[in-house]
Short mmCIF file of N, CA, C and O in Angstrom, two decimals:
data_model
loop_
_atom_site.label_atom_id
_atom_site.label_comp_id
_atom_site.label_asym_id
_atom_site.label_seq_id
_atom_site.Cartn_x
_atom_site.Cartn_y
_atom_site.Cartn_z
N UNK A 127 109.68 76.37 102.51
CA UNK A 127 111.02 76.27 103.06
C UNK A 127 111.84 77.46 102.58
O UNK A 127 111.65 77.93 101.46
N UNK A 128 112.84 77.98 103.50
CA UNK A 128 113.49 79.21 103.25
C UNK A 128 115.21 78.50 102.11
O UNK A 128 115.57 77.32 102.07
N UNK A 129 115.57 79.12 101.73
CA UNK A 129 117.07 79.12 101.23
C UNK A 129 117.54 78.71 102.34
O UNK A 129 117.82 77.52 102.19
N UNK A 130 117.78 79.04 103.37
CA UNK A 130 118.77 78.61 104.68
C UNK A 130 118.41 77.00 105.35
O UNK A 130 119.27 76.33 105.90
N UNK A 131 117.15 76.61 105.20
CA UNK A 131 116.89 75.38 105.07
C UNK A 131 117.26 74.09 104.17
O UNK A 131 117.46 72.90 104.40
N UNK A 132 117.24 74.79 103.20
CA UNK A 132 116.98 73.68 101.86
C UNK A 132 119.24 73.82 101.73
O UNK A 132 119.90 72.86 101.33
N UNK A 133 119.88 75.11 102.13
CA UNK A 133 121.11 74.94 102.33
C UNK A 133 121.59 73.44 103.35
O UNK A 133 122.43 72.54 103.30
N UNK A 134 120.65 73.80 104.07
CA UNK A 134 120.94 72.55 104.97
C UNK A 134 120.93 71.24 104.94
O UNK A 134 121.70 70.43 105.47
N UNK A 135 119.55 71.00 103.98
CA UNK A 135 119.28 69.59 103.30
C UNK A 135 120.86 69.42 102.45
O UNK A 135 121.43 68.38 102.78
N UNK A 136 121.59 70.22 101.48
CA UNK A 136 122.24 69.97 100.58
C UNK A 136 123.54 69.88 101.10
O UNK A 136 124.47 69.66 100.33
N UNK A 137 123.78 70.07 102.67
CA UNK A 137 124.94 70.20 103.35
C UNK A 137 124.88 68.57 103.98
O UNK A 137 125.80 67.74 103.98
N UNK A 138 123.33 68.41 104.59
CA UNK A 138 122.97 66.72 104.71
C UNK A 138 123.81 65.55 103.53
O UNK A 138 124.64 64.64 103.62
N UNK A 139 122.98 66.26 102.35
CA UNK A 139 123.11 65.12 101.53
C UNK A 139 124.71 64.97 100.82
O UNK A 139 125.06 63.90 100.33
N UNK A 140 125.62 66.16 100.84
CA UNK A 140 126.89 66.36 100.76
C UNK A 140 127.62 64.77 102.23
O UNK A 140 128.08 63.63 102.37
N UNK A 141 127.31 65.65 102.67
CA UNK A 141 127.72 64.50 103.91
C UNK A 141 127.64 63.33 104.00
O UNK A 141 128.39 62.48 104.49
N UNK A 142 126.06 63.27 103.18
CA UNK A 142 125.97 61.55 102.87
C UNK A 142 126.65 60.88 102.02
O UNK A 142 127.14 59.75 102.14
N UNK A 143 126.67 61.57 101.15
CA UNK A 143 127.24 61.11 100.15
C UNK A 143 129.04 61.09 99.91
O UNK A 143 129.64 60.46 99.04
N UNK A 144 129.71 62.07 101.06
CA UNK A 144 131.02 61.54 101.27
C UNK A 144 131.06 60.27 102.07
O UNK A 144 131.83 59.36 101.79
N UNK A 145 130.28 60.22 103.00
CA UNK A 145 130.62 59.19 103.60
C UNK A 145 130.03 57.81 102.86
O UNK A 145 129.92 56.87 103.66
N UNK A 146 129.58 57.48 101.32
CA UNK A 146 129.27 56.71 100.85
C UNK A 146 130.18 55.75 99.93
O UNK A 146 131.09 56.49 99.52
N UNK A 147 130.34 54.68 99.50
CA UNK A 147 131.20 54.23 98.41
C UNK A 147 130.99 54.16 97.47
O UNK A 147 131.87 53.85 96.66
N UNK A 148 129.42 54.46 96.99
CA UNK A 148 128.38 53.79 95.82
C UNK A 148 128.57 55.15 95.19
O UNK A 148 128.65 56.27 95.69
N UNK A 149 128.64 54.58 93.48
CA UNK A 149 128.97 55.92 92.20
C UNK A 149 127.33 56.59 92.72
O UNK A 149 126.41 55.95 93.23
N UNK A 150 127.37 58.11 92.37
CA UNK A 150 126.57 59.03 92.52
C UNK A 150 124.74 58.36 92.63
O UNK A 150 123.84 58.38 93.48
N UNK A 151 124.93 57.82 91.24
CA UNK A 151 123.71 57.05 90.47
C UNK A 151 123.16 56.14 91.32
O UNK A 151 122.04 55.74 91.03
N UNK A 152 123.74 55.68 92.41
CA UNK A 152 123.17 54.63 93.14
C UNK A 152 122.72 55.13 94.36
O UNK A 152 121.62 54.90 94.87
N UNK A 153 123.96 56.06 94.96
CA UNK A 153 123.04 57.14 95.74
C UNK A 153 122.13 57.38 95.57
O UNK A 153 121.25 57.04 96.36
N UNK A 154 121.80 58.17 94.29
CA UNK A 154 120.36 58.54 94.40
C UNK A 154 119.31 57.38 94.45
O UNK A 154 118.23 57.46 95.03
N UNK A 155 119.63 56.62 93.97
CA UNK A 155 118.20 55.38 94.03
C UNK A 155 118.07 54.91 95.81
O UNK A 155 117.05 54.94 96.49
N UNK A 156 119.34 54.54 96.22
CA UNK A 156 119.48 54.68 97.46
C UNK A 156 118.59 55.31 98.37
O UNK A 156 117.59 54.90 98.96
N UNK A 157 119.30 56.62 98.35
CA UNK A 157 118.30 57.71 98.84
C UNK A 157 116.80 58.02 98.68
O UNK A 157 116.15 58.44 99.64
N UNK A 158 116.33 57.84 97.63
CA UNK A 158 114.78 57.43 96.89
C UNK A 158 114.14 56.01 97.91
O UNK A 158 113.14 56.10 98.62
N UNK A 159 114.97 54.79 97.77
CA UNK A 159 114.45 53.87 98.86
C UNK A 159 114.74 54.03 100.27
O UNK A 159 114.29 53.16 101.01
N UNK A 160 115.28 54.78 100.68
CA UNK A 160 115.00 55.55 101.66
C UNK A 160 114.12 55.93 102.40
O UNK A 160 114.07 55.76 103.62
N UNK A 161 113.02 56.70 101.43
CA UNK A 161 111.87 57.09 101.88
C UNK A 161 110.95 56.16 102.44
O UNK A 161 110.28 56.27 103.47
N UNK A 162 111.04 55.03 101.46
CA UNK A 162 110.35 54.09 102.07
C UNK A 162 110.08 53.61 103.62
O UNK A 162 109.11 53.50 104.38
N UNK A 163 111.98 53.30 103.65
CA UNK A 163 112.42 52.83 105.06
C UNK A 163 111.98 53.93 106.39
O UNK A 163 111.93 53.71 107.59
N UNK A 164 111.82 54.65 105.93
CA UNK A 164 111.79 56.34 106.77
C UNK A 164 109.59 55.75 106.81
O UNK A 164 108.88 55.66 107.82
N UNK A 165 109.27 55.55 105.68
CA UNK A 165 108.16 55.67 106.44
C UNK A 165 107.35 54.25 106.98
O UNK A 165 106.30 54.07 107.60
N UNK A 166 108.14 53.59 106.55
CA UNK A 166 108.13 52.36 107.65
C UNK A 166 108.03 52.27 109.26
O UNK A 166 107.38 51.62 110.08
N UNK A 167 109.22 53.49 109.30
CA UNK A 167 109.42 53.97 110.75
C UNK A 167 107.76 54.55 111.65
O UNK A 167 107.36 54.34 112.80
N UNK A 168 107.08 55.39 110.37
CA UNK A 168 106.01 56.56 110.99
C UNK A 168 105.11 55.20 111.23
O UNK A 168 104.62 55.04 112.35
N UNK A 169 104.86 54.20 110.19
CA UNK A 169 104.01 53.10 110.17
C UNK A 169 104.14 52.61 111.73
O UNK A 169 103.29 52.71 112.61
N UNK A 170 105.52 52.03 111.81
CA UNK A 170 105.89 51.61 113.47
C UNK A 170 105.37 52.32 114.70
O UNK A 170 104.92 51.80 115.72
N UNK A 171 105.51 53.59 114.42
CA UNK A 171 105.58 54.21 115.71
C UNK A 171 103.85 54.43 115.84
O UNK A 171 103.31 54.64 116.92
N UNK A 172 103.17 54.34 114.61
CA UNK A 172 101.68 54.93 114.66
C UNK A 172 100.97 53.64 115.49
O UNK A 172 100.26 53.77 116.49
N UNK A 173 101.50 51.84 114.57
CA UNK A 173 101.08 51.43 115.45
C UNK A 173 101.78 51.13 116.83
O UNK A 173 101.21 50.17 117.34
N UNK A 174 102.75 51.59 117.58
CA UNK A 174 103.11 51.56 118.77
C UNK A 174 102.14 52.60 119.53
O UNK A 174 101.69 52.32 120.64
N UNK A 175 101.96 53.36 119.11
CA UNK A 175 101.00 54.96 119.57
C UNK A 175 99.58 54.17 120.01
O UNK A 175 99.09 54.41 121.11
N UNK A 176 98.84 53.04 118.93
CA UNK A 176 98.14 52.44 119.56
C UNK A 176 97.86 51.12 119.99
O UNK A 176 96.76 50.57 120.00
N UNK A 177 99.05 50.62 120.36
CA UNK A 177 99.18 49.83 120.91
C UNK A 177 99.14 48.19 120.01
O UNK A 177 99.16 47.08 120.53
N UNK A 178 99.10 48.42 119.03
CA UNK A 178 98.65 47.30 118.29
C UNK A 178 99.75 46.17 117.81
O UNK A 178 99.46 45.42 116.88
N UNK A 179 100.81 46.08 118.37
CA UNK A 179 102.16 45.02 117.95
C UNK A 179 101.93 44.10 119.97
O UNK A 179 102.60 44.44 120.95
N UNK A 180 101.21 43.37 119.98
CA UNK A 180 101.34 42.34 120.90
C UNK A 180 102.55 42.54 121.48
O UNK A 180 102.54 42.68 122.70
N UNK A 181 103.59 42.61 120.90
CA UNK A 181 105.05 42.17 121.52
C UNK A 181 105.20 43.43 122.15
O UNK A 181 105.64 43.45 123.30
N UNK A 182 104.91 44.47 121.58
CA UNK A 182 105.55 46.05 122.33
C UNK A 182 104.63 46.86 123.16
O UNK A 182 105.02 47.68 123.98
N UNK A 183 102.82 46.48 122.80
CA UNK A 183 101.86 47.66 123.84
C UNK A 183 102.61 48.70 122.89
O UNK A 183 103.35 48.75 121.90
N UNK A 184 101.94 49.50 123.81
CA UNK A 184 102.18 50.80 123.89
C UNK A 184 103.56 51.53 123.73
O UNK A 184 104.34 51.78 124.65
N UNK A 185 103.67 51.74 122.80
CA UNK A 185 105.32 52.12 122.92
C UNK A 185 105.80 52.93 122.24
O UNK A 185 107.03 53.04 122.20
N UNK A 186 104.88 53.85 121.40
CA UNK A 186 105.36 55.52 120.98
C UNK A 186 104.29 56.14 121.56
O UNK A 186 103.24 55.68 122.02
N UNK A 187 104.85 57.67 121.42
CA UNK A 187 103.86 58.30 121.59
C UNK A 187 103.93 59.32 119.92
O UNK A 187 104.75 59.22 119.00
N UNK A 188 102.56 60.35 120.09
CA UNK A 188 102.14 61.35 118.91
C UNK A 188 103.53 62.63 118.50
O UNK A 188 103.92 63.25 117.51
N UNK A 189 103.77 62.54 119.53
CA UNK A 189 105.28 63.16 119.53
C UNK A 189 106.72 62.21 118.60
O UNK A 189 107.62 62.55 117.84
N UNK A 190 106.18 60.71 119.28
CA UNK A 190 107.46 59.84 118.22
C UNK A 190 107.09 60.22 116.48
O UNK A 190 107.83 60.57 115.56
N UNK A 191 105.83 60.02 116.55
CA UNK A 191 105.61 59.77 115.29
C UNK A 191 105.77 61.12 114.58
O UNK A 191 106.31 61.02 113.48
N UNK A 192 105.41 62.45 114.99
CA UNK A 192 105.89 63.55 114.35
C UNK A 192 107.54 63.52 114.26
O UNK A 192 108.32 64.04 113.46
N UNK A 193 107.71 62.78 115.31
CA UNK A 193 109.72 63.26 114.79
C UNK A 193 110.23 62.10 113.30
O UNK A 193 111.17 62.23 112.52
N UNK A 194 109.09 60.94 113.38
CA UNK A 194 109.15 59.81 112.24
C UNK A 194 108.76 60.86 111.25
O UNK A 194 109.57 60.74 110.33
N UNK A 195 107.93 61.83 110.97
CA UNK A 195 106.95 62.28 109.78
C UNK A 195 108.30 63.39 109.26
O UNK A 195 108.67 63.55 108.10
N UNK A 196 108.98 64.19 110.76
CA UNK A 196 110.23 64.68 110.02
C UNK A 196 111.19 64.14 109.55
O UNK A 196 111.63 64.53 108.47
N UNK A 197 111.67 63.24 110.11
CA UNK A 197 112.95 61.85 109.16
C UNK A 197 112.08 61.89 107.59
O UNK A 197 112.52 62.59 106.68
N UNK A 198 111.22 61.31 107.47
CA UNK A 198 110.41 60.98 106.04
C UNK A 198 110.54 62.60 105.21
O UNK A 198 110.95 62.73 104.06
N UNK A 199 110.19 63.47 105.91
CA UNK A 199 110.66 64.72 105.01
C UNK A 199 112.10 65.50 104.77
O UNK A 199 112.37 66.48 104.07
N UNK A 200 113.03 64.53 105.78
CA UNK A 200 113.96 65.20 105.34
C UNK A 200 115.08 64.30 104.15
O UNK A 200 115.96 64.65 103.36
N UNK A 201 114.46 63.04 104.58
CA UNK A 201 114.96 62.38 103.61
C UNK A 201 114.23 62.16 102.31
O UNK A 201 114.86 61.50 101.48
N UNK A 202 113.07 62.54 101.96
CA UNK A 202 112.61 62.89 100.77
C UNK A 202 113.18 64.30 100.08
O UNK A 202 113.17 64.46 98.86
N UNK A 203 113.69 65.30 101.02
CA UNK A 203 114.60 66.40 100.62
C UNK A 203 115.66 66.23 100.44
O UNK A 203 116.14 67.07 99.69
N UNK A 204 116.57 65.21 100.89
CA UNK A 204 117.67 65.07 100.00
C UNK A 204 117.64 64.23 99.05
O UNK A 204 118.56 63.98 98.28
N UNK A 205 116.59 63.76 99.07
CA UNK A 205 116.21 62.88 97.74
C UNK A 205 115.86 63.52 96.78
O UNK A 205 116.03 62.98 95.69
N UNK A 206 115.32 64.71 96.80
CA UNK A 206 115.31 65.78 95.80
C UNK A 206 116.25 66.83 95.55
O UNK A 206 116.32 67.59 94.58
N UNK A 207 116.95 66.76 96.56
CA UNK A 207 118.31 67.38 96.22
C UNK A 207 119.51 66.15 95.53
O UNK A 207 120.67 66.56 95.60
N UNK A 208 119.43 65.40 95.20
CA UNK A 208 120.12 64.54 94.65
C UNK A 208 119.92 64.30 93.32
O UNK A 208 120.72 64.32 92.38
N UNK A 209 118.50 64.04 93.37
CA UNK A 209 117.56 64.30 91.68
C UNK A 209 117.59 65.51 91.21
O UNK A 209 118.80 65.46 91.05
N UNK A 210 117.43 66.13 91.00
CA UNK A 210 116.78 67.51 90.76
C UNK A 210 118.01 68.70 90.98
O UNK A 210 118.39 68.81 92.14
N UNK A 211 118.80 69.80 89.73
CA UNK A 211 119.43 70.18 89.75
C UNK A 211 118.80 72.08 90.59
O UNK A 211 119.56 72.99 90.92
N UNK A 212 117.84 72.09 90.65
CA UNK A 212 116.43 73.36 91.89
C UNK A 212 115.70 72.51 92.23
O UNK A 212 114.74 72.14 91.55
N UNK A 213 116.01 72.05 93.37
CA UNK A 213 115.01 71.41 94.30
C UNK A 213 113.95 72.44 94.62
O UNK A 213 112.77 72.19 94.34
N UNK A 214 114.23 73.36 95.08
CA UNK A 214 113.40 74.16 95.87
C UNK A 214 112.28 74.34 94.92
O UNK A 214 111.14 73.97 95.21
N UNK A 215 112.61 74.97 93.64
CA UNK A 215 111.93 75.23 92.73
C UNK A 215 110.93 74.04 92.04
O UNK A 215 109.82 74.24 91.55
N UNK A 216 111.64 72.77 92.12
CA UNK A 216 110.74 71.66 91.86
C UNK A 216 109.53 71.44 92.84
O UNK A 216 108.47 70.97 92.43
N UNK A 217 109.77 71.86 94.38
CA UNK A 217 108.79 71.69 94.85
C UNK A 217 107.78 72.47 95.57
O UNK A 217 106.79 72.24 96.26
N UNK A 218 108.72 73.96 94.93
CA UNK A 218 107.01 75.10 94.79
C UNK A 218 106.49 74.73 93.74
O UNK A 218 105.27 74.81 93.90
N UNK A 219 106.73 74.37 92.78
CA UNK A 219 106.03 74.22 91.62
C UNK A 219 105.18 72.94 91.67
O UNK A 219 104.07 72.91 91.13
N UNK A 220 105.72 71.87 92.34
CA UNK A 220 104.65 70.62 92.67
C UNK A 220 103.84 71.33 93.50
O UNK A 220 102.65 71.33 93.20
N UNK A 221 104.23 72.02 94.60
CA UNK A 221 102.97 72.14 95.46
C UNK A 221 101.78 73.14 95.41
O UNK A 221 100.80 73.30 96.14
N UNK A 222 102.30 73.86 94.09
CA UNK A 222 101.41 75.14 93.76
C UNK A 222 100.55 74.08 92.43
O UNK A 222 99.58 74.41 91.74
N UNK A 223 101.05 73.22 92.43
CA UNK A 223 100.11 71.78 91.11
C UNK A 223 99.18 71.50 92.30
O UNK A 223 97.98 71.78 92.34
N UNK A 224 99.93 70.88 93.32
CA UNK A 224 98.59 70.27 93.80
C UNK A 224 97.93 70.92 94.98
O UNK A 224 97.24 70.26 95.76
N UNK A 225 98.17 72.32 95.14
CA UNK A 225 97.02 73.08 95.66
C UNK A 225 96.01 73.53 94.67
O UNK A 225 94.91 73.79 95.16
N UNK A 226 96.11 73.65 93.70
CA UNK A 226 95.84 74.50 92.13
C UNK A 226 94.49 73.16 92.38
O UNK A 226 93.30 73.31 92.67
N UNK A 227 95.41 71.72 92.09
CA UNK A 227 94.06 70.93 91.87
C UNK A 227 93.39 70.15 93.05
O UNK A 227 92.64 69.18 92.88
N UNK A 228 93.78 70.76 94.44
CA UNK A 228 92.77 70.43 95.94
C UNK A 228 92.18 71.61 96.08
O UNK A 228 90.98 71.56 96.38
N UNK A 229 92.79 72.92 95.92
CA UNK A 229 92.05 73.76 97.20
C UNK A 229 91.54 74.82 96.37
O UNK A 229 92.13 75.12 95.34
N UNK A 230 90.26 75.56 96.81
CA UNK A 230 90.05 76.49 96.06
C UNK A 230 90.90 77.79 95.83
O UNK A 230 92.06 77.92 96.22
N UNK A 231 90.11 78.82 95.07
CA UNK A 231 91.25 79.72 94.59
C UNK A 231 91.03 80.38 95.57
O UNK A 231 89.94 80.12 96.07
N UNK A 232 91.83 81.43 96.27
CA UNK A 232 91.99 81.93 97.22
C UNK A 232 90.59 82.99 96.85
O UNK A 232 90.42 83.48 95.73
N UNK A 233 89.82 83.16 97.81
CA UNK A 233 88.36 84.17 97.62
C UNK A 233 87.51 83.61 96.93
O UNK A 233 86.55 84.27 96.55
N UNK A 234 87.66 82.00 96.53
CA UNK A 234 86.55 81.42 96.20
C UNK A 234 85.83 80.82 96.83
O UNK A 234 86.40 80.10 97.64
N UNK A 235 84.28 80.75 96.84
CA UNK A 235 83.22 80.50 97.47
C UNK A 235 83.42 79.08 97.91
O UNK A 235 83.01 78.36 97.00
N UNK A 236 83.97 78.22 99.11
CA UNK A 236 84.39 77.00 99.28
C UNK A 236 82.77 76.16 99.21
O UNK A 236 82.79 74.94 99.00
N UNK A 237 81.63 76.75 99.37
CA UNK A 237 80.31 76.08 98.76
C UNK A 237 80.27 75.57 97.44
O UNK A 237 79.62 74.56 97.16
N UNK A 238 80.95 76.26 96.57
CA UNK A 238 81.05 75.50 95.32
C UNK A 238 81.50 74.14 94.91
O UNK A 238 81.17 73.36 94.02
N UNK A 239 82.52 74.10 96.06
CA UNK A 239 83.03 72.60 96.01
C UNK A 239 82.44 71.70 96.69
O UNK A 239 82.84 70.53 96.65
#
């Protein structure tokens, strides 16, 4: 994610959080169960995609559920912009952890693994 992005998450979560009544501290837990609810949504729409809720058929498509998979990431980004005084920095550094321990090193022989 660029600076001009992650500006945006923090302009989100500004927003949310004026329009909230709850002291800071609850926001954030708030926002944290959030994620949940957000991927509740991708759960819904995956099984609407195949048809599997009796009551609804068919009733997302692969397209719903990518716009569900973006809700879940953007509200896990202001969930880290709420926690975390460098978000950005918290999560090159998670994701350079867990490429470090999935993927090989860049020019390494992927037969080894």
């Amino acid at each position: 994610m660029d600076a001009q992005q992650w500006e945006t998450v923090r302009r989100l979560a500004a927003w949310l959080a004026d329009g909230s009544t709850q002291p800071a501290e609850m926001q954030r837990v708030l926002q944290c169960l959030k994620v949940s609810e957000e991927a509740g949504e991708v759960a819904e729409a995956v099984i609407g995609v195949l048809g599997q809720n009796p009551r609804k058929g068919f009733s997302h498509t692969w397209d719903d559920v990518a716009g569900e998979l973006c809700d879940v990431m953007i509200t896990a980004m202001v969930a880290l912009v709420r926690v975390h005084p460098d978000p950005a920095a918290a999560f090159d550094a998670h994701l350079a952890q867990v490429a470090a321990r999935a993927l090989p090193a860049p020019g390494a022989d992927s037969a080894a693994h």
